[in-house]
Tab-separated table of C-alpha atoms in Angstrom:
chain	number	residue	atom	x	y	z
B	1	MET	CA	-29.354	-13.142	23.884
B	2	ALA	CA	-27.014	-13.059	20.887
B	3	THR	CA	-26.629	-10.215	18.378
B	4	GLU	CA	-25.695	-11.033	14.820
B	5	VAL	CA	-22.794	-9.189	13.170
B	6	THR	CA	-23.243	-8.879	9.407
B	7	VAL	CA	-21.073	-7.744	6.510
B	8	PRO	CA	-21.544	-3.956	6.254
B	9	VAL	CA	-22.099	-1.969	3.062
B	10	LEU	CA	-18.638	-1.810	1.505
B	11	GLY	CA	-19.077	0.884	-1.104
B	12	GLU	CA	-20.683	1.557	-4.431
B	13	SER	CA	-20.850	-1.526	-6.708
B	14	ILE	CA	-18.990	-3.718	-4.169
B	15	THR	CA	-21.153	-6.696	-3.193
B	16	GLU	CA	-18.683	-9.145	-1.673
B	17	ALA	CA	-15.405	-9.370	0.212
B	18	THR	CA	-13.006	-11.948	1.629
B	19	LEU	CA	-12.568	-12.502	5.351
B	20	GLY	CA	-8.940	-11.554	5.910
B	21	GLU	CA	-8.586	-12.218	9.630
B	22	TRP	CA	-10.496	-12.483	12.880
B	23	LEU	CA	-9.493	-9.805	15.377
B	24	LYS	CA	-11.560	-11.328	18.193
B	25	GLN	CA	-11.812	-14.992	19.167
B	26	PRO	CA	-14.814	-16.747	20.774
B	27	GLY	CA	-15.026	-15.999	24.492
B	28	GLU	CA	-13.168	-12.673	24.330
B	29	ALA	CA	-14.763	-9.507	25.670
B	30	VAL	CA	-15.890	-7.032	23.001
B	31	ALA	CA	-16.670	-3.333	23.389
B	32	VAL	CA	-19.108	-1.343	21.291
B	33	ASP	CA	-17.559	-0.369	17.930
B	34	GLU	CA	-14.447	-2.461	18.648
B	35	PRO	CA	-13.175	-4.149	15.436
B	36	ILE	CA	-13.804	-7.894	15.473
B	37	ALA	CA	-12.833	-8.838	11.904
B	38	SER	CA	-11.022	-7.509	8.843
B	39	LEU	CA	-12.513	-7.849	5.359
B	40	GLU	CA	-10.474	-7.627	2.175
B	41	THR	CA	-12.167	-5.920	-0.762
B	42	ASP	CA	-10.890	-5.206	-4.251
B	43	LYS	CA	-9.179	-2.046	-3.018
B	44	VAL	CA	-8.682	-1.884	0.751
B	45	SER	CA	-9.147	-3.795	3.989
B	46	VAL	CA	-12.247	-2.873	5.982
B	47	GLU	CA	-12.600	-3.514	9.697
B	48	VAL	CA	-15.984	-4.710	10.965
B	49	PRO	CA	-16.983	-3.127	14.307
B	50	SER	CA	-19.116	-4.794	16.938
B	51	PRO	CA	-22.616	-3.248	17.151
B	52	VAL	CA	-22.900	-4.050	20.881
B	53	ALA	CA	-20.765	-4.779	23.928
B	54	GLY	CA	-20.571	-8.356	25.129
B	55	VAL	CA	-18.661	-11.553	24.533
B	56	MET	CA	-17.508	-12.825	21.149
B	57	GLY	CA	-19.669	-15.763	20.110
B	58	GLN	CA	-19.118	-18.270	17.348
B	59	HIS	CA	-17.547	-17.388	14.010
B	60	ALA	CA	-19.941	-18.092	11.140
B	61	VAL	CA	-17.257	-18.022	8.426
B	62	ALA	CA	-13.591	-18.940	8.195
B	63	VAL	CA	-10.590	-16.858	7.153
B	64	GLY	CA	-10.365	-16.829	3.364
B	65	ASP	CA	-14.099	-17.303	2.783
B	66	THR	CA	-15.948	-15.005	0.393
B	67	VAL	CA	-18.893	-13.232	2.023
B	68	GLN	CA	-21.739	-11.172	0.581
B	69	VAL	CA	-22.895	-7.801	1.919
B	70	GLY	CA	-25.483	-8.472	4.628
B	71	ALA	CA	-24.296	-12.022	5.367
B	72	MET	CA	-23.774	-13.041	8.996
B	73	LEU	CA	-20.163	-13.115	10.161
B	74	ALA	CA	-20.496	-13.959	13.861
B	75	THR	CA	-22.579	-13.439	16.977
B	76	ILE	CA	-21.994	-11.302	20.047
B	77	ASP	CA	-23.385	-12.835	23.227
B	78	ALA	CA	-24.786	-10.734	26.049
B	79	GLY	CA	-22.587	-10.165	29.075
B	80	ASP	CA	-19.917	-7.817	30.369
B	81	GLY	CA	-17.122	-10.091	29.169
B	82	ALA	CA	-15.207	-9.873	32.437
B	83	ALA	CA	-16.495	-13.212	33.725
B	84	ALA	CA	-17.111	-14.842	30.374
B	85	ALA	CA	-13.593	-14.493	29.055
B	86	PRO	CA	-11.902	-16.468	31.877
B	87	ALA	CA	-14.638	-19.076	31.662
B	88	ALA	CA	-13.938	-19.607	28.003
B	89	ALA	CA	-10.251	-19.957	28.728
B	90	ALA	CA	-10.709	-22.291	31.711
B	91	PRO	CA	-10.181	-25.572	29.798
B	92	ALA	CA	-6.813	-24.321	28.489
B	93	PRO	CA	-4.625	-25.283	31.515
B	94	ALA	CA	-5.536	-28.983	31.230
B	95	PRO	CA	-3.958	-29.718	27.822
B	96	ALA	CA	-1.179	-27.165	28.232
B	97	PRO	CA	1.411	-29.433	29.898
B	98	ALA	CA	1.052	-32.104	27.218
B	99	ALA	CA	1.015	-29.599	24.364
B	100	ALA	CA	4.089	-27.691	25.441
B	101	PRO	CA	6.727	-30.163	24.216
B	102	ALA	CA	4.727	-31.051	21.090
B	103	GLY	CA	4.977	-27.597	19.574
B	104	GLY	CA	8.727	-27.575	19.265
B	105	GLU	CA	11.002	-24.566	18.926
B	106	GLY	CA	9.803	-21.392	17.234
B	107	GLY	CA	6.211	-21.792	16.149
B	108	ALA	CA	3.795	-24.060	18.020
B	109	GLY	CA	0.592	-24.229	16.064
B	110	TYR	CA	2.110	-22.928	12.793
B	111	GLY	CA	2.597	-26.165	10.941
B	112	ASP	CA	0.713	-29.413	10.684
B	113	GLN	CA	2.336	-30.808	13.835
B	114	PRO	CA	0.088	-33.228	15.720
B	115	GLY	CA	-1.057	-32.258	19.181
B	116	THR	CA	-1.253	-28.508	18.563
B	117	SER	CA	-4.446	-26.526	18.921
B	118	ALA	CA	-5.669	-22.975	19.352
B	119	SER	CA	-5.546	-23.440	23.129
B	120	ASP	CA	-1.756	-23.870	22.931
B	121	ALA	CA	-1.303	-20.230	21.904
B	122	PRO	CA	-0.045	-17.979	24.690
B	123	ALA	CA	-2.556	-15.252	23.854
B	124	ALA	CA	-5.483	-14.898	21.509
B	125	GLY	CA	-3.830	-11.932	19.797
B	126	ASP	CA	-0.879	-14.154	18.839
B	127	SER	CA	-2.888	-17.158	17.650
B	128	PRO	CA	-2.622	-18.182	13.976
B	129	ALA	CA	-6.149	-16.960	13.245
B	130	ALA	CA	-5.310	-13.499	14.555
B	131	LEU	CA	-2.288	-13.055	12.321
B	132	SER	CA	-2.512	-11.836	8.744
B	133	PRO	CA	-1.336	-14.193	5.952
B	134	SER	CA	1.852	-12.189	5.385
B	135	VAL	CA	2.712	-12.319	9.095
B	136	ARG	CA	2.026	-16.059	9.262
B	137	ARG	CA	4.299	-16.552	6.268
B	138	ALA	CA	7.048	-14.487	7.927
B	139	VAL	CA	6.679	-16.513	11.149
B	140	LEU	CA	7.162	-19.731	9.183
B	141	GLU	CA	10.109	-18.393	7.199
B	142	HIS	CA	11.998	-17.059	10.226
B	143	GLY	CA	10.947	-19.656	12.812
B	144	VAL	CA	9.847	-16.973	15.261
B	145	ASP	CA	7.474	-17.649	18.170
B	146	PRO	CA	4.796	-14.914	17.801
B	147	SER	CA	4.185	-14.913	21.554
B	148	THR	CA	7.661	-13.385	21.986
B	149	VAL	CA	7.140	-10.621	19.415
B	150	LYS	CA	5.960	-7.194	20.506
B	151	GLY	CA	3.413	-5.870	17.986
B	152	THR	CA	3.732	-2.287	16.682
B	153	GLY	CA	0.688	-2.382	14.400
B	154	ARG	CA	-2.832	-1.199	15.042
B	155	ASP	CA	-4.103	-2.223	18.497
B	156	GLY	CA	-0.754	-3.893	19.170
B	157	ARG	CA	-1.046	-6.374	16.332
B	158	ILE	CA	2.097	-8.041	15.022
B	159	THR	CA	3.332	-6.865	11.614
B	160	LYS	CA	5.658	-8.558	9.149
B	161	GLU	CA	8.351	-6.018	10.069
B	162	ASP	CA	8.011	-6.976	13.759
B	163	VAL	CA	8.675	-10.633	12.895
B	164	THR	CA	11.664	-9.728	10.714
B	165	ALA	CA	13.121	-7.531	13.460
B	166	ALA	CA	12.641	-10.282	16.051
B	167	ALA	CA	14.356	-12.808	13.796
B	168	SER	CA	17.337	-10.517	13.125
B	169	SER	CA	17.779	-9.802	16.837
B	170	LYS	CA	18.102	-13.530	17.612
B	171	PRO	CA	20.753	-14.956	15.262
B	172	ALA	CA	21.219	-17.995	17.504
B	173	ALA	CA	17.611	-19.061	16.983
B	174	ALA	CA	18.120	-19.905	13.291
B	175	PRO	CA	19.730	-23.337	13.795
B	176	ALA	CA	17.066	-24.298	16.373
B	177	ALA	CA	14.295	-23.367	13.946
B	178	ALA	CA	15.713	-25.585	11.191
B	179	PRO	CA	14.090	-28.841	12.400
B	180	ALA	CA	10.675	-27.162	12.375
B	181	ALA	CA	11.132	-26.383	8.682
B	182	ALA	CA	11.102	-30.094	7.951
B	183	ALA	CA	7.454	-30.193	9.037
B	184	ALA	CA	6.453	-27.719	6.321
B	185	PRO	CA	4.406	-29.124	3.420
B	186	ALA	CA	6.749	-30.655	0.859
B	187	ALA	CA	6.479	-30.972	-2.892
B	188	ALA	CA	6.887	-34.281	-4.721
B	189	SER	CA	10.631	-33.628	-4.878
B	190	GLY	CA	10.780	-33.516	-1.106
B	191	ARG	CA	11.688	-29.821	-0.972
B	192	PRO	CA	9.479	-27.622	1.290
B	193	GLU	CA	6.897	-25.353	-0.281
B	194	GLU	CA	4.077	-23.206	1.001
B	195	ARG	CA	0.800	-22.534	-0.769
B	196	VAL	CA	-0.928	-19.290	0.221
B	197	ARG	CA	-4.189	-18.111	-1.247
B	198	MET	CA	-4.048	-14.791	-3.107
B	199	THR	CA	-5.687	-11.953	-1.224
B	200	ARG	CA	-8.614	-10.298	-2.926
B	201	LEU	CA	-6.537	-7.123	-3.310
B	202	ARG	CA	-3.733	-9.034	-5.051
B	203	GLN	CA	-6.244	-10.787	-7.315
B	204	THR	CA	-7.724	-7.440	-8.315
B	205	ILE	CA	-4.300	-5.916	-8.946
B	206	ALA	CA	-3.349	-8.863	-11.155
B	207	LYS	CA	-6.600	-8.671	-13.124
B	208	ARG	CA	-6.439	-4.905	-13.652
B	209	LEU	CA	-2.785	-4.873	-14.691
B	210	LYS	CA	-3.348	-7.660	-17.187
B	211	GLU	CA	-6.413	-5.816	-18.466
B	212	ALA	CA	-4.266	-2.720	-18.985
B	213	GLN	CA	-1.738	-4.713	-21.002
B	214	ASN	CA	-4.455	-6.304	-23.120
B	215	THR	CA	-6.371	-3.073	-23.789
B	216	ALA	CA	-3.961	-0.151	-23.965
B	217	ALA	CA	-1.285	0.362	-26.608
B	218	MET	CA	1.357	0.919	-23.955
B	219	LEU	CA	4.673	2.589	-24.587
B	220	THR	CA	7.270	4.008	-22.198
B	221	THR	CA	9.528	6.988	-22.742
B	222	PHE	CA	12.401	8.006	-20.474
B	223	ASN	CA	14.274	11.081	-19.399
B	224	ASP	CA	16.559	11.965	-16.519
B	225	VAL	CA	16.491	14.904	-14.149
B	226	ASP	CA	19.186	16.682	-12.159
B	227	MET	CA	17.954	16.764	-8.557
B	228	THR	CA	20.543	19.278	-7.339
B	229	ALA	CA	18.186	22.263	-6.978
B	230	VAL	CA	15.426	20.320	-5.208
B	231	ILE	CA	17.910	18.647	-2.837
B	232	GLU	CA	19.425	22.021	-1.961
B	233	ALA	CA	16.007	23.597	-1.410
B	234	ARG	CA	14.927	20.694	0.759
B	235	ALA	CA	18.104	20.818	2.844
B	236	LYS	CA	17.741	24.575	3.328
B	237	TYR	CA	14.079	24.692	4.305
B	238	LYS	CA	13.163	21.253	5.683
B	239	ASP	CA	13.414	22.265	9.356
B	240	LEU	CA	11.395	25.460	8.915
B	241	PHE	CA	8.917	23.600	6.728
B	242	GLU	CA	8.314	20.873	9.316
B	243	LYS	CA	8.051	23.423	12.132
B	244	LYS	CA	5.411	25.458	10.264
B	245	HIS	CA	3.399	22.718	8.578
B	246	GLY	CA	3.911	19.774	10.921
B	247	VAL	CA	5.046	17.458	8.120
B	248	ARG	CA	8.399	16.605	6.551
B	249	LEU	CA	9.353	18.143	3.234
B	250	GLY	CA	9.925	15.323	0.764
B	251	PHE	CA	10.449	15.057	-2.966
B	252	MET	CA	6.919	13.945	-3.832
B	253	GLY	CA	5.476	17.380	-3.116
B	254	PHE	CA	7.710	18.873	-5.812
B	255	PHE	CA	6.946	16.128	-8.321
B	256	VAL	CA	3.178	16.191	-7.794
B	257	LYS	CA	3.073	19.978	-8.155
B	258	ALA	CA	5.318	19.898	-11.230
B	259	ALA	CA	3.159	17.124	-12.719
B	260	THR	CA	-0.038	19.165	-12.310
B	261	MET	CA	1.588	22.012	-14.228
B	262	ALA	CA	2.758	19.701	-17.019
B	263	LEU	CA	-0.688	18.069	-17.204
B	264	LYS	CA	-2.245	21.476	-17.757
B	265	ASP	CA	0.132	22.073	-20.677
B	266	ILE	CA	-0.378	18.573	-22.141
B	267	PRO	CA	-4.041	17.741	-21.352
B	268	SER	CA	-4.062	14.442	-23.256
B	269	VAL	CA	-1.783	12.901	-20.586
B	270	ASN	CA	-4.529	13.674	-18.065
B	271	ALA	CA	-7.335	12.331	-20.276
B	272	SER	CA	-9.015	8.939	-20.623
B	273	ILE	CA	-10.808	6.925	-23.292
B	274	GLU	CA	-14.470	6.016	-22.782
B	275	GLY	CA	-15.812	4.035	-25.709
B	276	ASP	CA	-15.260	6.171	-28.799
B	277	ASP	CA	-14.881	9.368	-26.758
B	278	ILE	CA	-11.884	11.090	-25.208
B	279	VAL	CA	-12.615	12.626	-21.801
B	280	TYR	CA	-10.378	15.574	-20.924
B	281	HIS	CA	-10.262	16.280	-17.206
B	282	ASN	CA	-9.939	19.941	-16.266
B	283	TYR	CA	-8.594	18.975	-12.862
B	284	ALA	CA	-5.707	16.831	-11.641
B	285	ASP	CA	-6.632	14.011	-9.273
B	286	ILE	CA	-3.229	12.422	-8.700
B	287	SER	CA	-3.046	8.785	-7.586
B	288	VAL	CA	0.064	8.146	-5.492
B	289	ALA	CA	1.299	4.635	-4.768
B	290	VAL	CA	1.912	4.006	-1.060
B	291	SER	CA	2.832	0.832	0.811
B	292	SER	CA	0.377	-1.059	2.978
B	293	PRO	CA	0.677	-4.429	4.771
B	294	GLY	CA	-1.320	-5.964	1.904
B	295	GLY	CA	0.727	-4.405	-0.912
B	296	LEU	CA	0.798	-1.138	-2.821
B	297	VAL	CA	-2.390	0.926	-2.814
B	298	VAL	CA	-3.099	4.113	-4.749
B	299	PRO	CA	-5.117	6.718	-2.838
B	300	VAL	CA	-5.982	9.900	-4.745
B	301	ILE	CA	-4.953	13.490	-4.040
B	302	ARG	CA	-8.073	15.400	-5.110
B	303	ASP	CA	-7.662	18.669	-7.022
B	304	ALA	CA	-3.901	18.558	-6.593
B	305	GLN	CA	-3.597	21.537	-8.966
B	306	ASP	CA	-5.085	23.759	-6.228
B	307	LEU	CA	-2.818	22.521	-3.423
B	308	THR	CA	0.497	23.942	-2.296
B	309	VAL	CA	3.547	21.748	-1.857
B	310	ALA	CA	2.775	21.757	1.877
B	311	GLY	CA	-0.815	20.662	1.260
B	312	ILE	CA	0.371	17.838	-0.986
B	313	GLU	CA	2.925	16.618	1.557
B	314	LYS	CA	0.312	16.651	4.323
B	315	THR	CA	-2.077	14.601	2.210
B	316	ILE	CA	0.583	12.056	1.234
B	317	GLY	CA	1.771	11.768	4.838
B	318	ASP	CA	-1.785	11.099	5.988
B	319	PHE	CA	-2.272	8.478	3.257
B	320	GLY	CA	0.951	6.705	4.212
B	321	LYS	CA	0.043	6.533	7.888
B	322	ARG	CA	-3.481	5.280	7.294
B	323	ALA	CA	-2.333	2.781	4.665
B	324	LYS	CA	-0.056	1.226	7.281
B	325	ASP	CA	-2.911	1.200	9.816
B	326	GLY	CA	-5.349	-0.209	7.255
B	327	THR	CA	-7.808	2.679	7.648
B	328	LEU	CA	-7.890	4.092	4.126
B	329	LYS	CA	-11.449	4.518	2.868
B	330	MET	CA	-12.829	3.071	-0.331
B	331	ASP	CA	-13.736	6.457	-1.799
B	332	GLU	CA	-10.147	7.637	-1.353
B	333	MET	CA	-8.971	5.036	-3.884
B	334	LYS	CA	-11.291	6.019	-6.737
B	335	GLY	CA	-11.251	8.517	-9.558
B	336	GLY	CA	-7.598	9.358	-10.186
B	337	THR	CA	-6.694	10.921	-13.526
B	338	PHE	CA	-2.907	10.352	-13.399
B	339	THR	CA	-0.622	8.169	-11.270
B	340	ILE	CA	2.840	8.733	-9.782
B	341	SER	CA	4.712	5.671	-8.496
B	342	ASN	CA	7.993	6.116	-6.634
B	343	GLY	CA	9.973	2.905	-6.953
B	344	GLY	CA	13.077	4.804	-5.918
B	345	VAL	CA	12.247	4.362	-2.251
B	346	PHE	CA	12.876	0.638	-2.769
B	347	GLY	CA	16.093	1.206	-4.737
B	348	SER	CA	14.764	0.890	-8.299
B	349	LEU	CA	17.070	2.394	-10.936
B	350	MET	CA	14.679	2.163	-13.883
B	351	SER	CA	11.328	0.562	-14.658
B	352	THR	CA	8.399	0.603	-17.075
B	353	PRO	CA	5.323	1.204	-14.886
B	354	ILE	CA	1.927	-0.123	-15.994
B	355	ILE	CA	-1.048	2.176	-16.548
B	356	ASN	CA	-3.807	2.159	-13.950
B	357	PRO	CA	-7.046	2.006	-16.059
B	358	PRO	CA	-8.979	4.048	-17.023
B	359	GLN	CA	-6.049	6.469	-16.739
B	360	SER	CA	-3.870	6.920	-19.805
B	361	ALA	CA	-0.473	7.523	-18.248
B	362	VAL	CA	1.671	6.800	-15.188
B	363	LEU	CA	4.904	8.455	-14.084
B	364	GLY	CA	7.612	6.293	-12.520
B	365	LEU	CA	10.200	7.877	-10.211
B	366	HIS	CA	13.434	6.091	-9.349
B	367	ARG	CA	16.377	6.254	-7.019
B	368	ILE	CA	18.696	9.239	-6.950
B	369	GLU	CA	22.334	8.427	-7.587
B	370	GLU	CA	25.395	10.484	-8.375
B	371	ARG	CA	26.477	10.189	-12.018
B	372	PRO	CA	28.933	12.066	-14.233
B	373	VAL	CA	27.217	14.562	-16.547
B	374	VAL	CA	28.437	17.367	-18.764
B	375	ARG	CA	27.699	20.940	-17.683
B	376	ASP	CA	29.166	23.894	-19.621
B	377	GLY	CA	31.707	21.635	-21.298
B	378	GLN	CA	32.899	20.162	-18.000
B	379	VAL	CA	32.281	16.669	-16.623
B	380	VAL	CA	30.756	17.055	-13.171
B	381	VAL	CA	29.024	14.756	-10.702
B	382	ARG	CA	25.305	15.391	-10.130
B	383	PRO	CA	22.516	13.588	-8.250
B	384	MET	CA	20.458	12.215	-11.139
B	385	MET	CA	17.137	10.390	-11.341
B	386	TYR	CA	15.572	8.518	-14.252
B	387	LEU	CA	11.959	9.365	-15.065
B	388	ALA	CA	9.695	6.938	-16.925
B	389	LEU	CA	6.338	7.808	-18.452
B	390	SER	CA	4.225	4.855	-19.585
B	391	TYR	CA	1.268	5.949	-21.677
B	392	ASP	CA	-1.543	4.738	-23.900
B	393	HIS	CA	-0.407	5.377	-27.467
B	394	ARG	CA	-4.022	5.265	-28.641
B	395	LEU	CA	-4.507	8.657	-27.006
B	396	ILE	CA	-1.073	10.141	-26.384
B	397	ASP	CA	1.449	10.696	-29.165
B	398	GLY	CA	5.180	10.322	-28.603
B	399	ARG	CA	5.675	14.061	-29.043
B	400	GLU	CA	3.199	14.792	-26.249
B	401	ALA	CA	4.776	12.229	-23.933
B	402	VAL	CA	8.255	13.649	-24.449
B	403	THR	CA	6.991	17.229	-24.068
B	404	PHE	CA	5.341	16.284	-20.782
B	405	LEU	CA	8.557	14.782	-19.406
B	406	VAL	CA	10.619	17.775	-20.519
B	407	ALA	CA	8.192	20.175	-18.807
B	408	LEU	CA	8.409	18.098	-15.625
B	409	LYS	CA	12.209	17.972	-15.855
B	410	ASN	CA	12.441	21.758	-16.281
B	411	ALA	CA	10.263	22.401	-13.231
B	412	ILE	CA	12.273	20.052	-11.003
B	413	GLU	CA	15.648	21.356	-12.142
B	414	ASP	CA	14.464	24.946	-11.565
B	415	PRO	CA	11.875	24.861	-8.731
B	416	THR	CA	11.265	28.597	-9.118
B	417	ARG	CA	9.107	27.631	-12.108
B	418	ILE	CA	6.739	25.908	-9.684
B	419	LEU	CA	6.444	29.084	-7.630
B	420	ILE	CA	5.696	31.339	-10.599
B	421	ASP	CA	3.669	28.731	-12.546
B	422	LEU	CA	5.972	28.694	-15.561
C-alpha cells in the first residue's frame, strides 16, 4: 500500500512553491519524519518530511516544477526498506562496467554525455538530482567528482564550499577536467555557456528590489565611524562574554543596539507608508541579512529594543546557523521595521543598499580599514568604517537621515552611551 506525500501548508498567503531538490530517490528507505524533498518558496527553503516509514516510491514532479499546496509530490511504499533498497539497486551492477569509461574524468552524469544515467552515480546522495543547483554548477565549474567529496551540510549533503575546497586541494585535477568542459552546452559562437533557472527565492528578491526602486524615492547618505572603542571593548571582554553567554561577541550586537536607540530618537526612520498613511512603529524589529546556500535572507530580531547585546548576538548566531542548515521558518522572515546589511564581511568598502519594502530605510555596514584621520590637530591612524543609510525620501527628510547616522556614530564611538541609553 502506498501513502501519498503532498505539499504541506507553507505559510500565510503562500499557495505555491518550486521543487528545489529531491533528498530521497526511488527505492531508498525512508523513516518517519525524514525529509524527502526541499521546496523553495518566496522566502526560504522548506523540507518536506515523510508521513510514514517505508520505501521511497515514484516522484510525481521534477526538480524545478512549480507545485501548489496540497498537490502530490511522491508516494511512500509500505515496507521496512532494508530489503527493498538493495532490490531497487540490483540492476545497477549490469551497466556499471560499460558506463565507467563513458563518464570521463571529474563528473560522470553532469553533462549531456551519452551513456550516462542515474545508475552510474556512486551513491544516491551524490547523484545530480540530490545536489542543489548551486552545487551542480560548482561541480561543473571545477570538474570535481561529487562521489569523492565529503559533505559538511545537513545530513551530510554536499555544499558549494565542499566542492570548492575539494577543487583547491587537487590542483593536478584541473588539466584533466578540461576535456570535460568541451561537452558543456555551447553558444552560437562556440564558447561554453550554462543556463540555470532562477530559484524562486532569487526571483522574489529581484521582483521586490525592482519594486523598491520603482516605488520609493530612494536616496543614500553616508558617514564614517571610528571603530577604536568597540574593537578595544571586544578584545577586552570577548573571552568572558563567550564563557558567560555561550556566543561570540561580534560587532553586530553593538550596531543593532545603537540602531534601536537612534530609531527611538528618529521615529520616521522606523516608520512605513501604507496608502496615504504613515505608520510609526513603537518597537524595533530589526531585519539582519545573513548568508544561506540560496543567497542572502533577512530574518527578523523581534523587539530588539528590549534585548541586551548578548541577547542580540545569540539571536543572530542562531539565525546564521539555521540559515546555513536551511531551517529558518517563514514567520521569522516577516515584519521587520528596519534592516541592517553587513557587506563588510565580504570586503565591501562602500555601497548604496536598497530598501526592503515596506520598510523605509536600510543601514549598510562595510569593512573596517585603517585610515589617516585628524584627532586633536594630529594625523593619526584609526580603524574606520563607512556607514550608508538608504531611505525613502517620501517619508524621511535629509536632516532626519543625517541625524540618525550621527546618533549611531556617537553610540559606536562611545559605547558607554549604549549602556546608559544616551
